Amino acid sequence: MGFFLGDLKEIEDKVVSTRRIIHQNPELSFREEKTARLVGEVLRSLDVRVKTKVGGNGVMGFLQGAKPGRVVALRADMDALPLDEMSDVDFRSKVKGVMHACGHDAHVAMLLGAAMLLAKHRDDLHGTVKFLFQPAEEAGEFGGGAQPMIEDGAMENPKVDYIFGLHIFANYPSRTFALREGALMASSATFKIRISGPGGHGSAPQETVDPVYVAAQVVTSLQAIPARMVDPVEPLVVSVCTIHSGTKSNIIPAEATLEGTLRTLSEVTNKRAKILITQIAKRVSRAFGAWCEVSIVDSFPVTRNDPSVTRKVSRILKTIPGTRTVEISPLLAAEDFSRYLQKVPGTYYFLGTHNKSKGSVYPNHSPQFKVDEGVLKYGSLSLALLALEFGRQ
Ligand SMILES: [Zn+2]
Ligand SMILES: [Zn+2]
């Protein structure tokens, strides 16, 4: 730890300026070419071996320590969101309709900062550090970016023993690390329900089957799943987030479509809720004479932190001066870091960035989202420390 602390001031400016370059040039999921190029350049400048085009736009760096030890992977996601930036920073997005509103620009910069710290001290390092710069985390409905990287061999050769990743989070105060053992984040599945019937004239509903009316009944009935049909102590969300139907105020349309998301913290509840969504949508539709089609696609599994690894992570984070580490309740957000945790033990954790005095008060995914850049060096330090300590195992 001591030698990293001495270097922190030196890397801080580089981490912040790199983050600003990425922030100004955001790229959507599956299109992270420029970001990947920048990552490759920085890693090579540190004499870190680089592999590009891993599972799409993924970039991997390999840093061999001087001493034998474990293989520790550190992961950052690289993609931005389809939003017009409305923050007040002077390095706003230069790309219309695209913004780093989830902090993935900060993730890339922090991991590069960790690479700077670790590369400088490779003589003190045990084992190998694998840096995973991942595309398409925000594209859960298209399978995300972790799975393609895994399929492209990211966890093999050398085989990863532990993996760590962190997310900037506006809900927690700046310089606060937040984590928990076990299930940290939810599984997510996307459902689509198509309800149809013969439409007709708005004045004569008796001659039609009205899909708008049936859709309304389905939306209401689906809430019986969390309220009446699943153990109330099991976290579960069923949210219908889009309703599309109709063209004119006097036409009963022939079709209505609903789309939504299902979140759970257990595989068993996830399975049961999917069956219930399908049954309720179909049976309610049938009761009113409508035809119904349901499709449900799994996005990400539960993000499950290894308990003993996470206990050790917590102990390490608590040694970082100027920060605080807290235990949190699970969130029903979802993250494709879960895919790596299905393969090897590791920990995903948050770094708070809520700071009123700096105007960093807006939630992730808001067009006004603003990172407190003062926390970035702590993120870099935490990742570097985890690689150092777990490499020794
Ligand atoms: Zn996000
Ligand atoms: Zn994110």
GROMACS .gro file of C-alpha atoms and ligand atoms in nm:
model
  395
    1MET     CA    1   0.000   0.000   0.000
    2GLY     CA    2   0.274   0.241   0.103
    3PHE     CA    3   0.440   0.264  -0.237
    4PHE     CA    4   0.106   0.312  -0.417
    5LEU     CA    5   0.013   0.601  -0.189
    6GLY     CA    6   0.332   0.783  -0.285
    7ASP     CA    7   0.235   0.761  -0.655
    8LEU     CA    8  -0.125   0.867  -0.617
    9LYS     CA    9  -0.072   1.239  -0.674
   10GLU     CA   10   0.129   1.164  -0.988
   11ILE     CA   11  -0.138   0.944  -1.150
   12GLU     CA   12  -0.436   1.156  -1.042
   13ASP     CA   13  -0.394   1.421  -1.313
   14LYS     CA   14  -0.352   1.153  -1.580
   15VAL     CA   15  -0.660   0.964  -1.464
   16VAL     CA   16  -0.873   1.279  -1.462
   17SER     CA   17  -0.752   1.402  -1.801
   18THR     CA   18  -0.802   1.055  -1.957
   19ARG     CA   19  -1.151   1.040  -1.813
   20ARG     CA   20  -1.233   1.380  -1.967
   21ILE     CA   21  -1.113   1.273  -2.312
   22ILE     CA   22  -1.335   0.964  -2.294
   23HIS     CA   23  -1.624   1.170  -2.155
   24GLN     CA   24  -1.607   1.409  -2.452
   25ASN     CA   25  -1.598   1.123  -2.701
   26PRO     CA   26  -1.860   0.874  -2.577
   27GLU     CA   27  -1.946   0.566  -2.782
   28LEU     CA   28  -2.258   0.351  -2.763
   29SER     CA   29  -2.257  -0.022  -2.686
   30PHE     CA   30  -2.083  -0.233  -2.955
   31ARG     CA   31  -1.924   0.082  -3.106
   32GLU     CA   32  -1.643   0.146  -2.856
   33GLU     CA   33  -1.366   0.161  -3.120
   34LYS     CA   34  -1.202   0.492  -3.027
   35THR     CA   35  -1.220   0.417  -2.655
   36ALA     CA   36  -1.062   0.076  -2.716
   37ARG     CA   37  -0.785   0.237  -2.921
   38LEU     CA   38  -0.710   0.485  -2.643
   39VAL     CA   39  -0.702   0.205  -2.385
   40GLY     CA   40  -0.458   0.005  -2.600
   41GLU     CA   41  -0.229   0.307  -2.642
   42VAL     CA   42  -0.213   0.384  -2.270
   43LEU     CA   43  -0.149   0.018  -2.178
   44ARG     CA   44   0.130  -0.015  -2.436
   45SER     CA   45   0.290   0.306  -2.307
   46LEU     CA   46   0.309   0.131  -1.967
   47ASP     CA   47   0.476  -0.172  -2.124
   48VAL     CA   48   0.168  -0.385  -2.061
   49ARG     CA   49   0.105  -0.655  -2.323
   50VAL     CA   50  -0.219  -0.584  -2.510
   51LYS     CA   51  -0.472  -0.799  -2.692
   52THR     CA   52  -0.747  -0.620  -2.884
   53LYS     CA   53  -1.080  -0.723  -3.042
   54VAL     CA   54  -1.163  -0.961  -2.759
   55GLY     CA   55  -1.531  -1.052  -2.788
   56GLY     CA   56  -1.593  -0.747  -3.009
   57ASN     CA   57  -1.431  -0.421  -2.900
   58GLY     CA   58  -1.289  -0.567  -2.579
   59VAL     CA   59  -0.927  -0.495  -2.487
   60MET     CA   60  -0.713  -0.704  -2.252
   61GLY     CA   61  -0.388  -0.608  -2.085
   62PHE     CA   62  -0.145  -0.856  -1.925
   63LEU     CA   63   0.098  -0.750  -1.656
   64GLN     CA   64   0.338  -1.012  -1.529
   65GLY     CA   65   0.467  -0.956  -1.175
   66ALA     CA   66   0.825  -1.040  -1.081
   67LYS     CA   67   0.717  -1.301  -0.827
   68PRO     CA   68   0.503  -1.612  -0.868
   69GLY     CA   69   0.137  -1.586  -0.765
   70ARG     CA   70  -0.225  -1.588  -0.874
   71VAL     CA   71  -0.397  -1.443  -1.178
   72VAL     CA   72  -0.617  -1.149  -1.082
   73ALA     CA   73  -0.853  -0.990  -1.335
   74LEU     CA   74  -0.974  -0.630  -1.303
   75ARG     CA   75  -1.262  -0.521  -1.523
   76ALA     CA   76  -1.394  -0.186  -1.650
   77ASP     CA   77  -1.686  -0.135  -1.889
   78MET     CA   78  -1.646   0.119  -2.170
   79ASP     CA   79  -1.984   0.202  -2.328
   80ALA     CA   80  -2.198   0.517  -2.306
   81LEU     CA   81  -2.575   0.577  -2.322
   82PRO     CA   82  -2.813   0.729  -2.579
   83LEU     CA   83  -2.875   1.062  -2.401
   84ASP     CA   84  -2.817   1.431  -2.473
   85GLU     CA   85  -2.585   1.558  -2.201
   86MET     CA   86  -2.724   1.840  -1.985
   87SER     CA   87  -2.449   1.863  -1.722
   88ASP     CA   88  -2.263   2.189  -1.655
   89VAL     CA   89  -1.906   2.061  -1.705
   90ASP     CA   90  -1.690   2.229  -1.968
   91PHE     CA   91  -1.583   1.894  -2.117
   92ARG     CA   92  -1.936   1.795  -2.219
   93SER     CA   93  -1.997   1.521  -2.474
   94LYS     CA   94  -1.907   1.623  -2.829
   95VAL     CA   95  -2.134   1.354  -2.971
   96LYS     CA   96  -2.498   1.451  -3.005
   97GLY     CA   97  -2.734   1.205  -2.841
   98VAL     CA   98  -2.458   1.007  -2.668
   99MET     CA   99  -2.335   1.059  -2.312
  100HIS     CA  100  -2.131   0.881  -2.047
  101ALA     CA  101  -2.417   0.903  -1.797
  102CYS     CA  102  -2.334   0.583  -1.607
  103GLY     CA  103  -1.972   0.663  -1.525
  104HIS     CA  104  -1.811   0.402  -1.752
  105ASP     CA  105  -1.569   0.676  -1.866
  106ALA     CA  106  -1.455   0.696  -1.504
  107HIS     CA  107  -1.430   0.315  -1.486
  108VAL     CA  108  -1.193   0.305  -1.785
  109ALA     CA  109  -0.982   0.590  -1.646
  110MET     CA  110  -0.965   0.437  -1.297
  111LEU     CA  111  -0.856   0.099  -1.432
  112LEU     CA  112  -0.590   0.266  -1.645
  113GLY     CA  113  -0.481   0.444  -1.325
  114ALA     CA  114  -0.456   0.106  -1.151
  115ALA     CA  115  -0.248  -0.020  -1.444
  116MET     CA  116  -0.014   0.279  -1.400
  117LEU     CA  117   0.032   0.200  -1.030
  118LEU     CA  118   0.082  -0.172  -1.085
  119ALA     CA  119   0.312  -0.137  -1.387
  120LYS     CA  120   0.539   0.092  -1.191
  121HIS     CA  121   0.568  -0.166  -0.914
  122ARG     CA  122   0.579  -0.488  -1.114
  123ASP     CA  123   0.892  -0.589  -0.920
  124ASP     CA  124   0.681  -0.609  -0.604
  125LEU     CA  125   0.394  -0.784  -0.775
  126HIS     CA  126   0.300  -1.152  -0.738
  127GLY     CA  127   0.135  -1.338  -1.023
  128THR     CA  128  -0.033  -1.180  -1.323
  129VAL     CA  129  -0.283  -0.899  -1.351
  130LYS     CA  130  -0.530  -0.915  -1.637
  131PHE     CA  131  -0.698  -0.588  -1.727
  132LEU     CA  132  -1.036  -0.642  -1.891
  133PHE     CA  133  -1.183  -0.344  -2.077
  134GLN     CA  134  -1.529  -0.461  -2.172
  135PRO     CA  135  -1.774  -0.330  -2.431
  136ALA     CA  136  -2.155  -0.326  -2.428
  137GLU     CA  137  -2.241  -0.354  -2.059
  138GLU     CA  138  -2.552  -0.141  -2.115
  139ALA     CA  139  -2.680  -0.373  -2.390
  140GLY     CA  140  -2.837  -0.638  -2.168
  141GLU     CA  141  -3.120  -0.700  -2.412
  142PHE     CA  142  -2.856  -0.800  -2.669
  143GLY     CA  143  -2.662  -1.023  -2.430
  144GLY     CA  144  -2.412  -0.760  -2.305
  145GLY     CA  145  -2.036  -0.760  -2.352
  146ALA     CA  146  -1.908  -0.988  -2.075
  147GLN     CA  147  -2.036  -1.310  -2.231
  148PRO     CA  148  -1.866  -1.252  -2.570
  149MET     CA  149  -1.537  -1.174  -2.391
  150ILE     CA  150  -1.565  -1.492  -2.185
  151GLU     CA  151  -1.644  -1.694  -2.498
  152ASP     CA  152  -1.340  -1.537  -2.661
  153GLY     CA  153  -1.121  -1.676  -2.382
  154ALA     CA  154  -1.089  -1.376  -2.149
  155MET     CA  155  -1.093  -1.598  -1.840
  156GLU     CA  156  -0.838  -1.848  -1.974
  157ASN     CA  157  -0.472  -1.850  -2.068
  158PRO     CA  158  -0.367  -1.765  -1.806
  159LYS     CA  159  -0.668  -1.889  -1.613
  160VAL     CA  160  -0.816  -1.619  -1.390
  161ASP     CA  161  -0.828  -1.700  -1.015
  162TYR     CA  162  -1.009  -1.390  -0.891
  163ILE     CA  163  -1.196  -1.103  -1.054
  164PHE     CA  164  -1.284  -0.756  -0.930
  165GLY     CA  165  -1.476  -0.462  -1.067
  166LEU     CA  166  -1.628  -0.142  -0.939
  167HIS     CA  167  -1.901   0.100  -1.033
  168ILE     CA  168  -1.926   0.473  -0.969
  169PHE     CA  169  -2.256   0.533  -0.792
  170ALA     CA  170  -2.427   0.865  -0.723
  171ASN     CA  171  -2.641   0.718  -0.443
  172TYR     CA  172  -2.351   0.697  -0.197
  173PRO     CA  173  -2.139   0.983  -0.059
  174SER     CA  174  -1.807   1.055  -0.229
  175ARG     CA  175  -1.513   0.840  -0.119
  176THR     CA  176  -1.742   0.572   0.022
  177PHE     CA  177  -1.691   0.214  -0.090
  178ALA     CA  178  -2.011   0.007  -0.069
  179LEU     CA  179  -2.040  -0.369  -0.098
  180ARG     CA  180  -2.195  -0.685   0.041
  181GLU     CA  181  -2.131  -1.058   0.052
  182GLY     CA  182  -2.356  -1.277  -0.161
  183ALA     CA  183  -2.624  -1.135  -0.391
  184LEU     CA  184  -2.540  -0.770  -0.461
  185MET     CA  185  -2.754  -0.710  -0.769
  186ALA     CA  186  -3.051  -0.870  -0.937
  187SER     CA  187  -3.104  -1.097  -1.232
  188SER     CA  188  -3.285  -0.923  -1.514
  189ALA     CA  189  -3.517  -1.052  -1.781
  190THR     CA  190  -3.704  -0.857  -2.046
  191PHE     CA  191  -4.061  -0.951  -2.134
  192LYS     CA  192  -4.274  -0.857  -2.431
  193ILE     CA  193  -4.649  -0.919  -2.443
  194ARG     CA  194  -4.848  -0.882  -2.764
  195ILE     CA  195  -5.226  -0.872  -2.724
  196SER     CA  196  -5.451  -0.873  -3.028
  197GLY     CA  197  -5.813  -0.900  -3.134
  198PRO     CA  198  -6.038  -0.774  -3.412
  199GLY     CA  199  -6.044  -0.397  -3.375
  200GLY     CA  200  -6.326  -0.173  -3.489
  201HIS     CA  201  -6.513   0.152  -3.437
  202GLY     CA  202  -6.461   0.335  -3.107
  203SER     CA  203  -6.840   0.376  -3.078
  204ALA     CA  204  -6.915   0.002  -3.103
  205PRO     CA  205  -6.687  -0.192  -2.863
  206GLN     CA  206  -6.934  -0.483  -2.855
  207GLU     CA  207  -6.829  -0.569  -3.212
  208THR     CA  208  -6.459  -0.584  -3.119
  209VAL     CA  209  -6.216  -0.736  -2.876
  210ASP     CA  210  -6.043  -0.430  -2.735
  211PRO     CA  211  -5.669  -0.495  -2.685
  212VAL     CA  212  -5.622  -0.162  -2.503
  213TYR     CA  213  -5.870  -0.265  -2.236
  214VAL     CA  214  -5.718  -0.613  -2.213
  215ALA     CA  215  -5.364  -0.468  -2.191
  216ALA     CA  216  -5.476  -0.250  -1.900
  217GLN     CA  217  -5.612  -0.559  -1.722
  218VAL     CA  218  -5.286  -0.745  -1.785
  219VAL     CA  219  -5.073  -0.457  -1.648
  220THR     CA  220  -5.283  -0.449  -1.331
  221SER     CA  221  -5.293  -0.827  -1.290
  222LEU     CA  222  -4.915  -0.867  -1.328
  223GLN     CA  223  -4.869  -0.680  -1.000
  224ALA     CA  224  -5.036  -0.973  -0.826
  225ILE     CA  225  -4.707  -1.160  -0.879
  226PRO     CA  226  -4.505  -0.957  -0.625
  227ALA     CA  227  -4.812  -0.871  -0.414
  228ARG     CA  228  -4.992  -1.208  -0.387
  229MET     CA  229  -4.813  -1.491  -0.561
  230VAL     CA  230  -4.448  -1.491  -0.448
  231ASP     CA  231  -4.313  -1.503  -0.092
  232PRO     CA  232  -4.324  -1.137   0.021
  233VAL     CA  233  -3.976  -1.157   0.176
  234GLU     CA  234  -3.830  -1.238  -0.168
  235PRO     CA  235  -3.721  -0.921  -0.353
  236LEU     CA  236  -3.906  -0.907  -0.684
  237VAL     CA  237  -3.996  -0.633  -0.932
  238VAL     CA  238  -4.221  -0.668  -1.236
  239SER     CA  239  -4.231  -0.335  -1.421
  240VAL     CA  240  -4.427  -0.274  -1.739
  241CYS     CA  241  -4.226   0.009  -1.893
  242THR     CA  242  -4.379   0.057  -2.239
  243ILE     CA  243  -4.734   0.035  -2.377
  244HIS     CA  244  -4.788   0.084  -2.749
  245SER     CA  245  -5.124   0.075  -2.924
  246GLY     CA  246  -5.363   0.264  -3.144
  247THR     CA  247  -5.356   0.534  -3.409
  248LYS     CA  248  -5.670   0.747  -3.362
  249SER     CA  249  -5.921   0.842  -3.095
  250ASN     CA  250  -6.218   0.670  -3.260
  251ILE     CA  251  -6.056   0.343  -3.367
  252ILE     CA  252  -6.031   0.043  -3.137
  253PRO     CA  253  -5.694  -0.095  -3.248
  254ALA     CA  254  -5.621  -0.454  -3.338
  255GLU     CA  255  -5.310  -0.484  -3.124
  256ALA     CA  256  -5.139  -0.364  -2.807
  257THR     CA  257  -4.785  -0.443  -2.699
  258LEU     CA  258  -4.636  -0.421  -2.353
  259GLU     CA  259  -4.268  -0.441  -2.264
  260GLY     CA  260  -4.112  -0.460  -1.922
  261THR     CA  261  -3.843  -0.590  -1.694
  262LEU     CA  262  -3.834  -0.860  -1.429
  263ARG     CA  263  -3.581  -0.836  -1.143
  264THR     CA  264  -3.514  -1.094  -0.873
  265LEU     CA  265  -3.234  -1.194  -0.637
  266SER     CA  266  -3.282  -1.568  -0.671
  267GLU     CA  267  -3.280  -1.808  -0.964
  268VAL     CA  268  -3.583  -1.993  -0.824
  269THR     CA  269  -3.795  -1.677  -0.798
  270ASN     CA  270  -3.682  -1.571  -1.144
  271LYS     CA  271  -3.800  -1.899  -1.294
  272ARG     CA  272  -4.132  -1.890  -1.108
  273ALA     CA  273  -4.201  -1.524  -1.196
  274LYS     CA  274  -4.141  -1.593  -1.566
  275ILE     CA  275  -4.397  -1.872  -1.563
  276LEU     CA  276  -4.647  -1.648  -1.379
  277ILE     CA  277  -4.602  -1.357  -1.621
  278THR     CA  278  -4.678  -1.587  -1.914
  279GLN     CA  279  -4.977  -1.753  -1.744
  280ILE     CA  280  -5.136  -1.428  -1.625
  281ALA     CA  281  -5.096  -1.248  -1.958
  282LYS     CA  282  -5.241  -1.540  -2.154
  283ARG     CA  283  -5.525  -1.626  -1.913
  284VAL     CA  284  -5.638  -1.266  -1.863
  285SER     CA  285  -5.633  -1.211  -2.239
  286ARG     CA  286  -5.830  -1.531  -2.298
  287ALA     CA  287  -6.091  -1.425  -2.041
  288PHE     CA  288  -6.175  -1.127  -2.263
  289GLY     CA  289  -6.144  -1.313  -2.593
  290ALA     CA  290  -5.811  -1.164  -2.696
  291TRP     CA  291  -5.516  -1.350  -2.840
  292CYS     CA  292  -5.185  -1.318  -2.654
  293GLU     CA  293  -4.822  -1.395  -2.726
  294VAL     CA  294  -4.547  -1.368  -2.461
  295SER     CA  295  -4.173  -1.373  -2.504
  296ILE     CA  296  -3.925  -1.344  -2.217
  297VAL     CA  297  -3.551  -1.309  -2.268
  298ASP     CA  298  -3.300  -1.341  -1.984
  299SER     CA  299  -3.046  -1.059  -1.977
  300PHE     CA  300  -2.813  -1.094  -1.678
  301PRO     CA  301  -2.792  -1.339  -1.389
  302VAL     CA  302  -2.772  -1.236  -1.021
  303THR     CA  303  -2.444  -1.059  -0.934
  304ARG     CA  304  -2.321  -1.280  -0.651
  305ASN     CA  305  -2.011  -1.179  -0.455
  306ASP     CA  306  -1.804  -1.462  -0.310
  307PRO     CA  307  -1.846  -1.431   0.071
  308SER     CA  308  -1.491  -1.506   0.187
  309VAL     CA  309  -1.326  -1.308  -0.095
  310THR     CA  310  -1.559  -1.016  -0.024
  311ARG     CA  311  -1.477  -1.020   0.348
  312LYS     CA  312  -1.112  -0.985   0.256
  313VAL     CA  313  -1.191  -0.711   0.000
  314SER     CA  314  -1.374  -0.521   0.270
  315ARG     CA  315  -1.073  -0.547   0.503
  316ILE     CA  316  -0.842  -0.418   0.228
  317LEU     CA  317  -1.071  -0.128   0.132
  318LYS     CA  318  -1.094  -0.022   0.496
  319THR     CA  319  -0.717   0.044   0.498
  320ILE     CA  320  -0.742   0.315   0.231
  321PRO     CA  321  -0.697   0.653   0.403
  322GLY     CA  322  -0.958   0.919   0.331
  323THR     CA  323  -1.232   0.666   0.247
  324ARG     CA  324  -1.506   0.475   0.423
  325THR     CA  325  -1.634   0.124   0.352
  326VAL     CA  326  -1.996   0.033   0.424
  327GLU     CA  327  -2.207  -0.280   0.400
  328ILE     CA  328  -2.521  -0.229   0.187
  329SER     CA  329  -2.849  -0.401   0.106
  330PRO     CA  330  -2.886  -0.558  -0.239
  331LEU     CA  331  -3.003  -0.350  -0.535
  332LEU     CA  332  -3.239  -0.462  -0.810
  333ALA     CA  333  -3.019  -0.311  -1.079
  334ALA     CA  334  -2.841  -0.570  -1.295
  335GLU     CA  335  -2.484  -0.595  -1.424
  336ASP     CA  336  -2.311  -0.832  -1.662
  337PHE     CA  337  -2.016  -0.856  -1.424
  338SER     CA  338  -2.237  -1.137  -1.291
  339ARG     CA  339  -2.119  -1.350  -1.586
  340TYR     CA  340  -1.758  -1.343  -1.465
  341LEU     CA  341  -1.867  -1.418  -1.107
  342GLN     CA  342  -2.037  -1.732  -1.236
  343LYS     CA  343  -1.692  -1.850  -1.352
  344VAL     CA  344  -1.455  -1.741  -1.074
  345PRO     CA  345  -1.482  -1.599  -0.722
  346GLY     CA  346  -1.459  -1.225  -0.690
  347THR     CA  347  -1.626  -0.907  -0.577
  348TYR     CA  348  -1.815  -0.623  -0.740
  349TYR     CA  349  -1.830  -0.304  -0.535
  350PHE     CA  350  -1.943   0.056  -0.560
  351LEU     CA  351  -1.760   0.383  -0.514
  352GLY     CA  352  -1.983   0.673  -0.410
  353THR     CA  353  -1.963   1.002  -0.595
  354HIS     CA  354  -2.243   1.205  -0.436
  355ASN     CA  355  -2.097   1.544  -0.342
  356LYS     CA  356  -2.325   1.846  -0.301
  357SER     CA  357  -2.043   2.100  -0.296
  358LYS     CA  358  -1.932   1.982  -0.643
  359GLY     CA  359  -2.284   1.952  -0.785
  360SER     CA  360  -2.250   1.572  -0.817
  361VAL     CA  361  -2.605   1.502  -0.705
  362TYR     CA  362  -2.784   1.355  -1.007
  363PRO     CA  363  -2.842   0.980  -1.037
  364ASN     CA  364  -2.662   0.751  -1.281
  365HIS     CA  365  -2.837   0.757  -1.623
  366SER     CA  366  -2.956   1.118  -1.569
  367PRO     CA  367  -2.861   1.365  -1.848
  368GLN     CA  368  -2.720   1.579  -1.564
  369PHE     CA  369  -2.513   1.296  -1.411
  370LYS     CA  370  -2.182   1.437  -1.292
  371VAL     CA  371  -1.893   1.245  -1.138
  372ASP     CA  372  -1.697   1.389  -0.845
  373GLU     CA  373  -1.353   1.344  -1.001
  374GLY     CA  374  -1.193   1.363  -0.656
  375VAL     CA  375  -1.288   0.999  -0.600
  376LEU     CA  376  -1.115   0.858  -0.910
  377LYS     CA  377  -0.771   0.813  -0.755
  378TYR     CA  378  -0.928   0.611  -0.473
  379GLY     CA  379  -1.091   0.384  -0.730
  380SER     CA  380  -0.753   0.329  -0.900
  381LEU     CA  381  -0.585   0.264  -0.567
  382SER     CA  382  -0.852   0.015  -0.459
  383LEU     CA  383  -0.818  -0.190  -0.779
  384ALA     CA  384  -0.438  -0.187  -0.761
  385LEU     CA  385  -0.446  -0.299  -0.398
  386LEU     CA  386  -0.682  -0.587  -0.471
  387ALA     CA  387  -0.454  -0.708  -0.752
  388LEU     CA  388  -0.152  -0.682  -0.523
  389GLU     CA  389  -0.310  -0.860  -0.224
  390PHE     CA  390  -0.497  -1.134  -0.411
  391GLY     CA  391  -0.197  -1.202  -0.635
  392ARG     CA  392  -0.016  -1.318  -0.322
  393GLN     CA  393  -0.276  -1.581  -0.229
  394ZN      ZN  394  -2.580   0.204  -1.657
  395ZN      ZN  395  -2.305   0.125  -1.549
   0.00000   0.00000   0.00000
